[in-house]
Coordinates of C-alpha atoms and ligand atoms in Angstrom, one line a residue:
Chain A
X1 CA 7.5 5.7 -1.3
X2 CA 7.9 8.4 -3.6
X3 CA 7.4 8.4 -7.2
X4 CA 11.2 8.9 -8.5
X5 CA 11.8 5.1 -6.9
X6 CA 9.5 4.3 -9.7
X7 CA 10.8 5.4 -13.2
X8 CA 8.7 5.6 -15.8
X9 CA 9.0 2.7 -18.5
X10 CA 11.4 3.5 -21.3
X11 CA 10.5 2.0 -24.8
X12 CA 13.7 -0.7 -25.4
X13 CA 15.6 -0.2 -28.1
X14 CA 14.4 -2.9 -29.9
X15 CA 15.0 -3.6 -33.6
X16 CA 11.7 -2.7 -34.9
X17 CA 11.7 0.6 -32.8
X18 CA 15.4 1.6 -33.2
X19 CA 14.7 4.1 -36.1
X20 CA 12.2 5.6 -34.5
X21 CA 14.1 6.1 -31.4
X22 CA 16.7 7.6 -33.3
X23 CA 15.0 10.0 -35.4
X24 CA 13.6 11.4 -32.6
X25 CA 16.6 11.3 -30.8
X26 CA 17.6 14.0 -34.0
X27 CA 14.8 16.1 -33.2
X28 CA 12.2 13.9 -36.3
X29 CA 9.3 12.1 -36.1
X30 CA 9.4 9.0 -38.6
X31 CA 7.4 6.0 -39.2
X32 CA 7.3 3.0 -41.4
X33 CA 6.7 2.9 -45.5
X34 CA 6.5 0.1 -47.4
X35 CA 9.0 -0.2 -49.9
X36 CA 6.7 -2.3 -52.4
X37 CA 3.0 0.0 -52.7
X38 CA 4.4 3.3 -50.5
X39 CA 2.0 2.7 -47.7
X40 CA 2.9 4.6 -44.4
X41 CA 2.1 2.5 -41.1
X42 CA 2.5 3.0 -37.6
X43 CA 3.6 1.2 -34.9
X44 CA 6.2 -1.0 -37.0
X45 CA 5.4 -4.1 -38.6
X46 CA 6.9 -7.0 -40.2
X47 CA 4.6 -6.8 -42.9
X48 CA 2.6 -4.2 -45.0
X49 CA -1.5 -5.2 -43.8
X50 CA -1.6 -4.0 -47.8
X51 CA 0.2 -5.9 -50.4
X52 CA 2.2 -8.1 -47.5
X53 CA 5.5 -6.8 -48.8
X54 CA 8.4 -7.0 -46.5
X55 CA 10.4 -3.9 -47.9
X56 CA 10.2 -1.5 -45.5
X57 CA 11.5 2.3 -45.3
X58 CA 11.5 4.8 -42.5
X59 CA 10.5 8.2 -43.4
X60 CA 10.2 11.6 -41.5
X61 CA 6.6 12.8 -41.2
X62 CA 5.8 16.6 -40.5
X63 CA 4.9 15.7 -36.9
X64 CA 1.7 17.9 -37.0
X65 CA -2.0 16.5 -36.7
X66 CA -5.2 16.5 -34.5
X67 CA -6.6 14.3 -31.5
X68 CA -8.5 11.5 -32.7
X69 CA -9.4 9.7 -29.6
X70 CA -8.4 10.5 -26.6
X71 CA -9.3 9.1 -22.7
X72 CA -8.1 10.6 -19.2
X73 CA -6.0 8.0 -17.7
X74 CA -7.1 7.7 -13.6
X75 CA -6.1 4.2 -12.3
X76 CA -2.4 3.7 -11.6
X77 CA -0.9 0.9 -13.3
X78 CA 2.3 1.5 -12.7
X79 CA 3.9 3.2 -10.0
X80 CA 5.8 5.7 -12.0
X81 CA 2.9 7.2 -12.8
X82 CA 1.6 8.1 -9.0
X83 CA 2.3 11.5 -9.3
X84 CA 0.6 11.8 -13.4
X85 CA -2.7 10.4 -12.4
X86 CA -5.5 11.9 -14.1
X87 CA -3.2 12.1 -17.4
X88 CA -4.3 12.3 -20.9
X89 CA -4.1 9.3 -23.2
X90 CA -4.5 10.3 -27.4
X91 CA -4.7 8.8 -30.5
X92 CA -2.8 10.8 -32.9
X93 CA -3.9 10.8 -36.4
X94 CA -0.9 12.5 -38.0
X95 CA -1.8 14.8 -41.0
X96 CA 0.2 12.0 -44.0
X97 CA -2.4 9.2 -42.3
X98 CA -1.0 6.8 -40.0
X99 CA -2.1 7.2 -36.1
X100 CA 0.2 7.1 -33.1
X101 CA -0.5 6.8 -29.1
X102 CA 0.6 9.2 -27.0
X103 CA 0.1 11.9 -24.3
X104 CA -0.7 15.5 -25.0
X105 CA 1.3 18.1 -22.8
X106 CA 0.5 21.7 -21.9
X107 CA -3.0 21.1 -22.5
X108 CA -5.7 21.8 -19.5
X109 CA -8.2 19.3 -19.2
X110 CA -10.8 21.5 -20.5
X111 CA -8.9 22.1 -23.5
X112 CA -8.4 18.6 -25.1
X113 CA -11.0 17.4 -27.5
X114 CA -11.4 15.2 -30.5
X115 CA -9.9 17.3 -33.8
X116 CA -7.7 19.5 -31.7
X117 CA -4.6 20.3 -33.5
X118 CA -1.4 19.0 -32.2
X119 CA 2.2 18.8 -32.9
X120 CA 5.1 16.9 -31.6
X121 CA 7.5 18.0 -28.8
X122 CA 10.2 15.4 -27.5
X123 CA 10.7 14.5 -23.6
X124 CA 13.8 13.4 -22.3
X125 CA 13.6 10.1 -20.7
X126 CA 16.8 8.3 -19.7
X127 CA 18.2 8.9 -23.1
X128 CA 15.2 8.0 -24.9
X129 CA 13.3 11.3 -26.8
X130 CA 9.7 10.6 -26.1
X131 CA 7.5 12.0 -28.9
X132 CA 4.8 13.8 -27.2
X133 CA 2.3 15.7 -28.4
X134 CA 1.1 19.9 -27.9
X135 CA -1.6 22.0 -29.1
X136 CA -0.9 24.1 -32.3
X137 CA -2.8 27.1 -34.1
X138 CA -5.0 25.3 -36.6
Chain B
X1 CA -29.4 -37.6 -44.1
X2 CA -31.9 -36.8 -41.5
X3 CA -30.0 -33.2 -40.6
X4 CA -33.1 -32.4 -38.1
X5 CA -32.5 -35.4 -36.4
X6 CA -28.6 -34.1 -36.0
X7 CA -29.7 -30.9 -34.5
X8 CA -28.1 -29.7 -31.5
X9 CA -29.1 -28.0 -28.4
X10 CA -28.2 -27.2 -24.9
X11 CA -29.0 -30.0 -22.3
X12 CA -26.9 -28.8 -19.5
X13 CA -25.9 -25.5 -17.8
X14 CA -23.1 -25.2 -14.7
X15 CA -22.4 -22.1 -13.0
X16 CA -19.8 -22.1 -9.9
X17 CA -20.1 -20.0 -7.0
X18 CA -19.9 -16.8 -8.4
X19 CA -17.3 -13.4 -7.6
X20 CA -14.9 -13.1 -4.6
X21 CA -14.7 -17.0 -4.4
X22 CA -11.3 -18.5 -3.4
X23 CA -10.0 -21.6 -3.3
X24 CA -10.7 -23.7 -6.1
X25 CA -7.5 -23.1 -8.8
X26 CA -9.0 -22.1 -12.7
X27 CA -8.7 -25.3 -13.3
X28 CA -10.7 -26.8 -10.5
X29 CA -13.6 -24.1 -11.5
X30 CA -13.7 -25.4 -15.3
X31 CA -14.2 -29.2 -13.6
X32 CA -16.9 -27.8 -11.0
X33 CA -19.0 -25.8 -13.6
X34 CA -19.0 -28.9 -15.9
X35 CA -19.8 -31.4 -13.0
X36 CA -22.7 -28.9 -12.2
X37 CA -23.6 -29.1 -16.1
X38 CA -23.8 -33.1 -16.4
X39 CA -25.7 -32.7 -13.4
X40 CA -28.0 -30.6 -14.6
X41 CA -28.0 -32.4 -17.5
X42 CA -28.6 -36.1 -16.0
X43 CA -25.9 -36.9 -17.4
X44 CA -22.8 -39.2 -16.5
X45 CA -18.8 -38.3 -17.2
X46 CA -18.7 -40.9 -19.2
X47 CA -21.4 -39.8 -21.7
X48 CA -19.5 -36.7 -22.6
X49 CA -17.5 -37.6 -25.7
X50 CA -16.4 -33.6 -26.7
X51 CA -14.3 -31.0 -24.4
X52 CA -14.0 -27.4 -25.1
X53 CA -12.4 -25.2 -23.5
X54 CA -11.6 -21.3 -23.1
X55 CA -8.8 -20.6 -20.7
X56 CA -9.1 -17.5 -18.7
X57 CA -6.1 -14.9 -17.9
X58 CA -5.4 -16.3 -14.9
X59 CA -4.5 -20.3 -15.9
X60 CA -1.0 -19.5 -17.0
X61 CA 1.0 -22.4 -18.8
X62 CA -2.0 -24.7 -18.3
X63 CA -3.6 -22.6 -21.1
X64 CA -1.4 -24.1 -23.8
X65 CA -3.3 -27.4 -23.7
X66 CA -6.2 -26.7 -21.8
X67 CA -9.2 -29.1 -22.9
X68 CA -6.1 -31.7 -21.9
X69 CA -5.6 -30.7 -18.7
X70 CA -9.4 -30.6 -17.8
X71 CA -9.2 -33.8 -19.6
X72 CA -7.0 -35.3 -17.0
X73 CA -8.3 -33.3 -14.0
X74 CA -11.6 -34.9 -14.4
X75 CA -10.4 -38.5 -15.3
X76 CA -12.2 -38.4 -18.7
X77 CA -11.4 -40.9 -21.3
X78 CA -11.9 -41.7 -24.9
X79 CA -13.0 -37.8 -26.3
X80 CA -13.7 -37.2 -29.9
X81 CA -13.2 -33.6 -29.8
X82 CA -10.9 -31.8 -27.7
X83 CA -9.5 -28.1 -28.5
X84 CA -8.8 -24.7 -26.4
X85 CA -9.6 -21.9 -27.9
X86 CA -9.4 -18.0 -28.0
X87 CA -11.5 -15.5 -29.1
X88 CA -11.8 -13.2 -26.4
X89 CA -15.0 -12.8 -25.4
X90 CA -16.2 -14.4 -28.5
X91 CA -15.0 -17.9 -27.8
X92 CA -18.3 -19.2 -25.6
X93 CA -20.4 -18.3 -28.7
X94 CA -17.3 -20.1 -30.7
X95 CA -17.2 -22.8 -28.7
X96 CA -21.0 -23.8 -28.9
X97 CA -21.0 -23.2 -32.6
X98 CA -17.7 -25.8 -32.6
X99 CA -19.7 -28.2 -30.5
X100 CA -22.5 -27.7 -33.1
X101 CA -20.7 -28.4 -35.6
X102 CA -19.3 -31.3 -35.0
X103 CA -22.3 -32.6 -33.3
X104 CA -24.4 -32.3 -36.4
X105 CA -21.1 -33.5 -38.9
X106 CA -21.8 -37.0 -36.7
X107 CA -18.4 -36.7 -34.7
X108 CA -19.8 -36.1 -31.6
X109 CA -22.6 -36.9 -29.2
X110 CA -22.2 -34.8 -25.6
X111 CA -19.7 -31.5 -25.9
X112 CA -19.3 -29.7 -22.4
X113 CA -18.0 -26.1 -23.2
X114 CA -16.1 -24.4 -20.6
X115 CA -14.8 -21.3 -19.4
X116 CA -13.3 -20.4 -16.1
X117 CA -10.6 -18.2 -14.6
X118 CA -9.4 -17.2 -11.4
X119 CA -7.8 -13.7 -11.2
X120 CA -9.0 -12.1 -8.0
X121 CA -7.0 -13.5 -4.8
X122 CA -7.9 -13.5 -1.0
X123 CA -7.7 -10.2 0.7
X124 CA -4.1 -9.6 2.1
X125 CA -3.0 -8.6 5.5
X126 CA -2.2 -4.5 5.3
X127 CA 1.6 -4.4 4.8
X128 CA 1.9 -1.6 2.5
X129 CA 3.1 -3.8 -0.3
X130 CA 2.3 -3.8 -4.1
X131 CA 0.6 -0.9 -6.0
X132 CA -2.4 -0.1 -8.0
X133 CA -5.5 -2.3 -6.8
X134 CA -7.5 -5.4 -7.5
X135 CA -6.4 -7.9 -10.4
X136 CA -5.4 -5.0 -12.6
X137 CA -2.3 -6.0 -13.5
X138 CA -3.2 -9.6 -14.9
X139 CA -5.2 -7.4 -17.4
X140 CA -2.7 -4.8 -18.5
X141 CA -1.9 -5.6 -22.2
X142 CA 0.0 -3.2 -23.4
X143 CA 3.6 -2.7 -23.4
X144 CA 6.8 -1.2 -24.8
X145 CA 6.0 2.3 -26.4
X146 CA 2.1 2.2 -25.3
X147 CA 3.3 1.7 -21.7
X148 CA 6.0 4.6 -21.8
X149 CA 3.0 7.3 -22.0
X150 CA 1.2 5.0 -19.4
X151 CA -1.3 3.4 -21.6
X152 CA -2.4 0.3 -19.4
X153 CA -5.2 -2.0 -20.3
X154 CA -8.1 -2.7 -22.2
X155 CA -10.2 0.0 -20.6
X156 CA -8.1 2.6 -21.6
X157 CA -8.8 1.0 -25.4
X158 CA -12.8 0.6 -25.2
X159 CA -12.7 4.5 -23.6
X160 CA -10.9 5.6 -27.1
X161 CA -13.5 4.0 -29.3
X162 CA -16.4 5.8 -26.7
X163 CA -14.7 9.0 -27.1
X164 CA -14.9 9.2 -30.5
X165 CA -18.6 7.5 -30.3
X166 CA -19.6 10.7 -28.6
X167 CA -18.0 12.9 -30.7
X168 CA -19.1 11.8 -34.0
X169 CA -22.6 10.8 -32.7
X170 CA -23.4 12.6 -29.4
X171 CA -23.8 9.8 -27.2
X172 CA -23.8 11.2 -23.4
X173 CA -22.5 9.5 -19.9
X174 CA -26.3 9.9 -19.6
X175 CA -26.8 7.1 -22.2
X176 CA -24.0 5.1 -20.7
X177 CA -25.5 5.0 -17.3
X178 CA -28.9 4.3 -18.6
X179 CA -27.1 0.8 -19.5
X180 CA -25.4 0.0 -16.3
X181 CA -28.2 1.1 -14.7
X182 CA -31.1 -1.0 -16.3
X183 CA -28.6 -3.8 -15.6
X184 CA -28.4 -3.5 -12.0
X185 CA -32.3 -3.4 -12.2
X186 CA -32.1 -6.8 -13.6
X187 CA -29.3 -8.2 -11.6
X188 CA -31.9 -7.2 -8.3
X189 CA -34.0 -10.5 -9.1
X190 CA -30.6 -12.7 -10.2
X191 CA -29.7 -14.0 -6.5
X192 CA -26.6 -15.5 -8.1
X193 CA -25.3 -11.6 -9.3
X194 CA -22.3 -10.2 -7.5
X195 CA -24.4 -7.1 -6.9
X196 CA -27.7 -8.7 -5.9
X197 CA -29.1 -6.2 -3.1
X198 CA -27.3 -3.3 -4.5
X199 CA -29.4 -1.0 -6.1
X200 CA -28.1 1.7 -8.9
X201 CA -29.6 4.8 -10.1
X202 CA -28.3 7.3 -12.2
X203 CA -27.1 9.6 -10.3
X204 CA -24.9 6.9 -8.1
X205 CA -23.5 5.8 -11.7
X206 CA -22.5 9.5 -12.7
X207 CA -21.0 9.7 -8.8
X208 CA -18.8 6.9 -9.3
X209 CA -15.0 7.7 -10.0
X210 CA -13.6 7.8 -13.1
X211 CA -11.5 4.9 -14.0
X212 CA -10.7 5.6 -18.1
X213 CA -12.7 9.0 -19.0
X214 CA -15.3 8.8 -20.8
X215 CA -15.3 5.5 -18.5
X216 CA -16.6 5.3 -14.7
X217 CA -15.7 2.7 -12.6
X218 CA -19.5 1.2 -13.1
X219 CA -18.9 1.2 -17.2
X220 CA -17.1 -1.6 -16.3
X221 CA -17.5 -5.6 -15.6
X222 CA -16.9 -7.3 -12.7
X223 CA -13.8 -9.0 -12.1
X224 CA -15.0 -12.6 -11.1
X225 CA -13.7 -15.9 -9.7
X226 CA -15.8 -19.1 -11.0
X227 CA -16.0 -21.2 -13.7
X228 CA -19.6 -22.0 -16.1
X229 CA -20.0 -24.6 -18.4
X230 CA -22.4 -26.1 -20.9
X231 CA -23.6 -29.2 -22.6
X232 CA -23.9 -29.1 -26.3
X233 CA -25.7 -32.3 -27.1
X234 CA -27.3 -34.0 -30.5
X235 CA -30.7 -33.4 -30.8
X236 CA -32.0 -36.9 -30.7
X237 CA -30.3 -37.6 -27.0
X238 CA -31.5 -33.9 -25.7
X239 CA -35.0 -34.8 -25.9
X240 CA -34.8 -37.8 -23.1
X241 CA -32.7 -35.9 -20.5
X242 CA -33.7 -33.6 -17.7
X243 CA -34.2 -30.6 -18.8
X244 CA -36.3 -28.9 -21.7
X245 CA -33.8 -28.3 -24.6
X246 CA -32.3 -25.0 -25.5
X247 CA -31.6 -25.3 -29.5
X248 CA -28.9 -23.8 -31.6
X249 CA -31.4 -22.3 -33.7
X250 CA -28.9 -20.1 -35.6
X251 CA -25.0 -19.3 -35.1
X252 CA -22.6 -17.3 -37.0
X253 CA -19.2 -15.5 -36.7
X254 CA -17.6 -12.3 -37.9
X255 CA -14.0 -10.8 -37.0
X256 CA -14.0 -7.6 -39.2
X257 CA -10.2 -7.0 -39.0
X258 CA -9.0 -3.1 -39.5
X259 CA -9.4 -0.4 -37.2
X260 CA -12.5 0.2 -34.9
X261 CA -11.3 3.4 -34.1
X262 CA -12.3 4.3 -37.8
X263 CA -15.4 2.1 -37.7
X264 CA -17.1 2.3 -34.4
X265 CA -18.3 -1.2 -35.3
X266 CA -18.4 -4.4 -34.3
X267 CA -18.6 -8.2 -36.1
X268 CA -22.2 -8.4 -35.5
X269 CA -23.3 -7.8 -38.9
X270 CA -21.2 -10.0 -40.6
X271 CA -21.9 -12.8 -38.0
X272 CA -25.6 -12.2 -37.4
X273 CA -26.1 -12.5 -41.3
X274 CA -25.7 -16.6 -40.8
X275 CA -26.9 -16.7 -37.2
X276 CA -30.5 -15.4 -38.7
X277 CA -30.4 -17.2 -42.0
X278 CA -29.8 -20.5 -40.5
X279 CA -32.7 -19.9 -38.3
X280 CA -34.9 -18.2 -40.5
X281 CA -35.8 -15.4 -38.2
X282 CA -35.6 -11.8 -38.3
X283 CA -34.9 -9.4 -35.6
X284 CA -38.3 -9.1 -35.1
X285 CA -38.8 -12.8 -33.9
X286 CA -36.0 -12.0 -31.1
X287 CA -37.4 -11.9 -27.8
X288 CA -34.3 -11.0 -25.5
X289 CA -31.0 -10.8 -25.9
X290 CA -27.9 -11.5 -24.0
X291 CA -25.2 -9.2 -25.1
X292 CA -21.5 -9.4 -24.4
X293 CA -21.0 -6.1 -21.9
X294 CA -17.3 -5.9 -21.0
X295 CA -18.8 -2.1 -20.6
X296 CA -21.9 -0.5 -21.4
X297 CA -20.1 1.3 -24.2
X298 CA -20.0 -2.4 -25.6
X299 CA -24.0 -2.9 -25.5
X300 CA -24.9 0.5 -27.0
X301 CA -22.7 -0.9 -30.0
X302 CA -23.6 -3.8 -30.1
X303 CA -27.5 -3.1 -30.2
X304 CA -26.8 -0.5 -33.1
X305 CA -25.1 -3.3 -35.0
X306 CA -27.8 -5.5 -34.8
X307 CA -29.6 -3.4 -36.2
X308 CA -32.1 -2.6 -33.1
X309 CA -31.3 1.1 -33.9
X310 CA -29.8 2.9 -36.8
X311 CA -26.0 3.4 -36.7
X312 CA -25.5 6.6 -33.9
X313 CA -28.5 6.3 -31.8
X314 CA -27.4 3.6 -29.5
X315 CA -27.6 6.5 -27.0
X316 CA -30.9 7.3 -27.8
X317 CA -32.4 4.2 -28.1
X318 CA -31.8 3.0 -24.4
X319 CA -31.5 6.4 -23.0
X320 CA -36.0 5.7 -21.7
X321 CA -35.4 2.3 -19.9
X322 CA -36.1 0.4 -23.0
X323 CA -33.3 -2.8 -22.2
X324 CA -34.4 -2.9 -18.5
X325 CA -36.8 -5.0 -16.5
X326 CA -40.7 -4.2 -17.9
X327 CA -38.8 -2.3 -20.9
X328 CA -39.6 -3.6 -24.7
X329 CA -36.6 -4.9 -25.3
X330 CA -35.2 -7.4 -22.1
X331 CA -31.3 -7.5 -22.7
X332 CA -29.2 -8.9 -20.2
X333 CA -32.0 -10.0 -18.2
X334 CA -29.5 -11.5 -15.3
X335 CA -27.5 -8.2 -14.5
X336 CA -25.2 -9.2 -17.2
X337 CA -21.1 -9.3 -16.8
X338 CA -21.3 -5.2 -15.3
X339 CA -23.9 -6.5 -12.5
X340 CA -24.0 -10.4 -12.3
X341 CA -20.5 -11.9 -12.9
X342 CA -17.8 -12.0 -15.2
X343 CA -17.2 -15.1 -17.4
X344 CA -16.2 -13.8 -20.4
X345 CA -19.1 -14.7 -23.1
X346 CA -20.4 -17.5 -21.4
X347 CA -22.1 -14.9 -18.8
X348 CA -24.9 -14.0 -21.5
X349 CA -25.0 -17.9 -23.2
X350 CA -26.0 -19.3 -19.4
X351 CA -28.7 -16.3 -18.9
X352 CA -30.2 -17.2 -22.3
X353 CA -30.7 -20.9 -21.5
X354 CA -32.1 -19.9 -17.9
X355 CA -34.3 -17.5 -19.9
X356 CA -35.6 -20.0 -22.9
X357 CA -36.0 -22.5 -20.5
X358 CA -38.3 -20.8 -18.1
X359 CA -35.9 -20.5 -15.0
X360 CA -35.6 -17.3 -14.9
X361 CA -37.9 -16.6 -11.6
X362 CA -38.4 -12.9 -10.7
X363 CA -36.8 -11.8 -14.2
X364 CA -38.5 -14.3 -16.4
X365 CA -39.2 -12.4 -19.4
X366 CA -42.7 -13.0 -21.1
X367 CA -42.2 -14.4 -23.8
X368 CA -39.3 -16.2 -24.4
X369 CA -39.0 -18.6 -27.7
X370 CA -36.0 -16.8 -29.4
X371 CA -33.0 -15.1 -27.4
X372 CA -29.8 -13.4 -29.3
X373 CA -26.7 -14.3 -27.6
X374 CA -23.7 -12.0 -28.7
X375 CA -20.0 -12.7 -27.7
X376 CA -17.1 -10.0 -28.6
X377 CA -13.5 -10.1 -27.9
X378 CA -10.2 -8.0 -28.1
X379 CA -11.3 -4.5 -29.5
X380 CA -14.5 -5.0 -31.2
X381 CA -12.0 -7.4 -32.9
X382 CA -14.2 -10.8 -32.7
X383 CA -17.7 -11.5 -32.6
X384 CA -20.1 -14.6 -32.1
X385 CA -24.0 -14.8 -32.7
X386 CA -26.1 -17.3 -31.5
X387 CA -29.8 -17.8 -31.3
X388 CA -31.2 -19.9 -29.5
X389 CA -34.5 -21.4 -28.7
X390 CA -37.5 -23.7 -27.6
X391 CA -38.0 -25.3 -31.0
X392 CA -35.4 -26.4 -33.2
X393 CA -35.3 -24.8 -36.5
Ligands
ZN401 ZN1 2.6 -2.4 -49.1

């Protein structure tokens, strides 16, 4: 069976995720700030983890920042990723704080490391703009 | 009140059939391993007045109320304590320190502590169907954004916090493999141990595929079938049954909340600051220890947070065979859950009662009065201490 029987998943369009999906739909990478103490957090939350305030704002971030963490994905867990496997898995940390999973694109192997600097591209998936992540000059 | 006299310890121990086992459902292991552990014991059904128990992956909606439905399975009537619970792989520690707790608060007499799962099923005829291998699936938490860049499961989360382990401290797969190797060591004189018979040296570790880089395929537990049980009973009634007590001596708990990926840390401090006051004991009285090894990555952690080593030098401190068989430090004297079986945090309590008690045959260690039991669930996200011994405290 080949791999385009298998789609990737496409993040739903869910409530929480919505803005998100629509700023980088325009092109921006935004996350979550808490309306009552300003605190950015990523994924989206109910609550602020700091002063449990349920205000919450979205708000564009630059989209630039380094590897964190990363690990080199080899077991297939879903088939749309047959034809990916090894692919890179990273933690994010964006340069205003918060961190963010994703995958790292035109990036050799030898090439990722912890602290690299990154910044975000979109990919086209069934109408959804996947923020993705490529290195930068420092 | 005489608190000595309402000491507990461990009177029984169960363990199932161990591995690629099929058959039994996860509930019919839980009711095995604690028929094994009354047995053990000398102990009746009827005796047991307390159920605990910690529902694996695989028991579906019976999870919800799952001391009841052991409860029924088994026929027992009249319990005084009856609860499910999840911490990960912290809840066996959690479960004894429960039993422990109500034992010495009078509301209890005999508390069998389960856990048991089922997740591997029997081979399948070859008719190309399904994808991806083994029981992965049942273990694939994430989903929605994490699954669209194909971020699957909790290896992929343990190989993040390694990563940045080995950047910030220069840990080495060399370090890694010195773990799963001195476990296999151990796991050569455990006839009960999924890879009994099947040596390990390090460059067979470093040859094995990559599952999660930094992670190789023998980083990782075993996948198991089975069920293992204990008996938590009040120290006045342990004395007169079958075998030598194993005594709480200390227990303690600590969930440190916030990120690991900033930390690198686990609970254990927090929890083994009660665990070793309650005892009275120091690191230095510990004879063994049976640390909670989802992957080696988890033991080198969890030794530094002890404080066996300085924060960093995990690596280091078991790269020269020091946790293996004839090393200073025994831990995980049975193969642990990478080379014996996999049953969540109950793996290292039934090696330390094997171990205190004497049973441990070709990998009895020495000396063998005090053993450290750690359990650890989600991401570095939970963590259980228990010490236990020959004498109570
Ligand atoms: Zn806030």
């Amino acid at each position: 069976m080949s791999a385009t029987e298998f789609p990737k998943p496409v993040p739903k369009a869910t409530p929480e995720l919505l803005p998100f999906l629509d700023a980088a739909r325009a092109g921006r990478l935004a996350v979550q700030r808490c309306g009552a103490c300003g605190t950015l957090r990523f994924p989206p939350r109910e609550l602020c983890s700091r002063c449990w305030s349920r205000e919450v704002e979205w708000t564009d971030v630059s989209g630039r920042g380094e590897v964190f963490a990363f690990y080199v994905m080899h077991q297939v867990y879903h088939p749309g990723f047959v034809a990916d496997v090894p692919y890179p898995v990273v933690v994010v940390k964006l340069d205003e704080g918060p961190t963010m999973v994703s995958n790292v694109v035109d990036c050799p192997r030898e090439k990722l490391r912890i602290g690299l600097p990154v910044e975000v591209v979109f990919e086209e998936r069934e109408g959804v703009a996947l923020p993705k992540f490529r290195p930068r000059a420092p | 009140m005489e608190r000595r006299a309402a000491q507990a310890a461990i009177t029984g121990l169960g363990i199932t059939e161990q591995g690629k086992v099929y058959g039994p459902s996860a509930v019919g292991f839980a009711v095995d391993a604690i028929r094994l552990a009354l047995d053990d014991a000398g102990l009746e059904a009827k005796d047991l007045d307390g159920l605990l128990v910690n529902p694996g992956l695989s028991w579906g909606q019976a999870a919800q109320m799952g001391s009841f439905a052991v409860q029924q399975a088994m026929g027992l009537r009249d319990l005084r304590l009856s609860a499910a619970m999840n911490l990960g792989g912290a809840t066996a520690g959690a479960m004894v320190m429960q039993a422990v707790l109500a034992i010495e608060a009078g509301l209890a007499n005999h508390v069998a502590c389960v856990f048991s799962d089922a997740p591997l099923k029997p081979p399948k005829p070859r008719d190309g169907s399904g994808g991806g291998s083994g029981s992965s699936g049942a273990y694939a938490f994430a989903g929605g954004l994490e699954a669209a860049y194909g971020a699957f499961g909790v290896n992929g989360l343990y190989a993040l916090l390694a990563s940045r382990h080995m950047h910030r401290f220069g840990t080495t797969h060399d370090h890694l493999g010195a773990i799963a190797v001195a476990e296999r060591a151990w796991a050569q004189h455990n006839p009960r141990a999924q890879f009994h018979g099947k040596t390990l040296t390090l460059a067979e570790y470093h040859a094995s595929r990559w599952v999660a880089e930094p992670f190789h395929l023998l980083d990782c537990c075993l996948v198991s079938n089975g069920g293992l049980a204990v008996i938590v009973s009040r120290g006045d009634r342990a004395r007169s049954l079958a075998k030598p007590p194993v005594w709480v001596r200390g227990m303690g708990q600590g969930h440190p909340g916030g990120d690991p990926l900033e930390t690198l840390a686990s609970g254990a401090p927090l929890a083994a600051r009660d665990a070793f006051a309650m005892a009275g004991a120091t690191l230095a009285d510990v004879d063994f220890c049976e640390l909670y090894d989802c992957y080696t990555f988890t033991v080198l952690v969890t030794l530094e947070d002890y404080g066996f080593c300085a924060k960093g030098e995990g690596g280091p401190f078991v790269a020269d065979g020091r946790i293996g068989p004839g090393g200073a430090l025994p831990v995980n004297t049975g193969g642990g859950q990478l080379s014996s079986f996999y049953m969540w945090g109950m793996t290292p309590i039934g090696e330390a009662v094997i171990q205190v008690r004497g049973e441990g045959g070709g990998r009895q260690v020495a000396k063998h009065d005090l053993g450290l039991v750690s359990g650890n669930g989600g991401v570095l996200s939970t963590h259980t201490t228990l010490l236990l011994g020959r004498e109570p405290r």
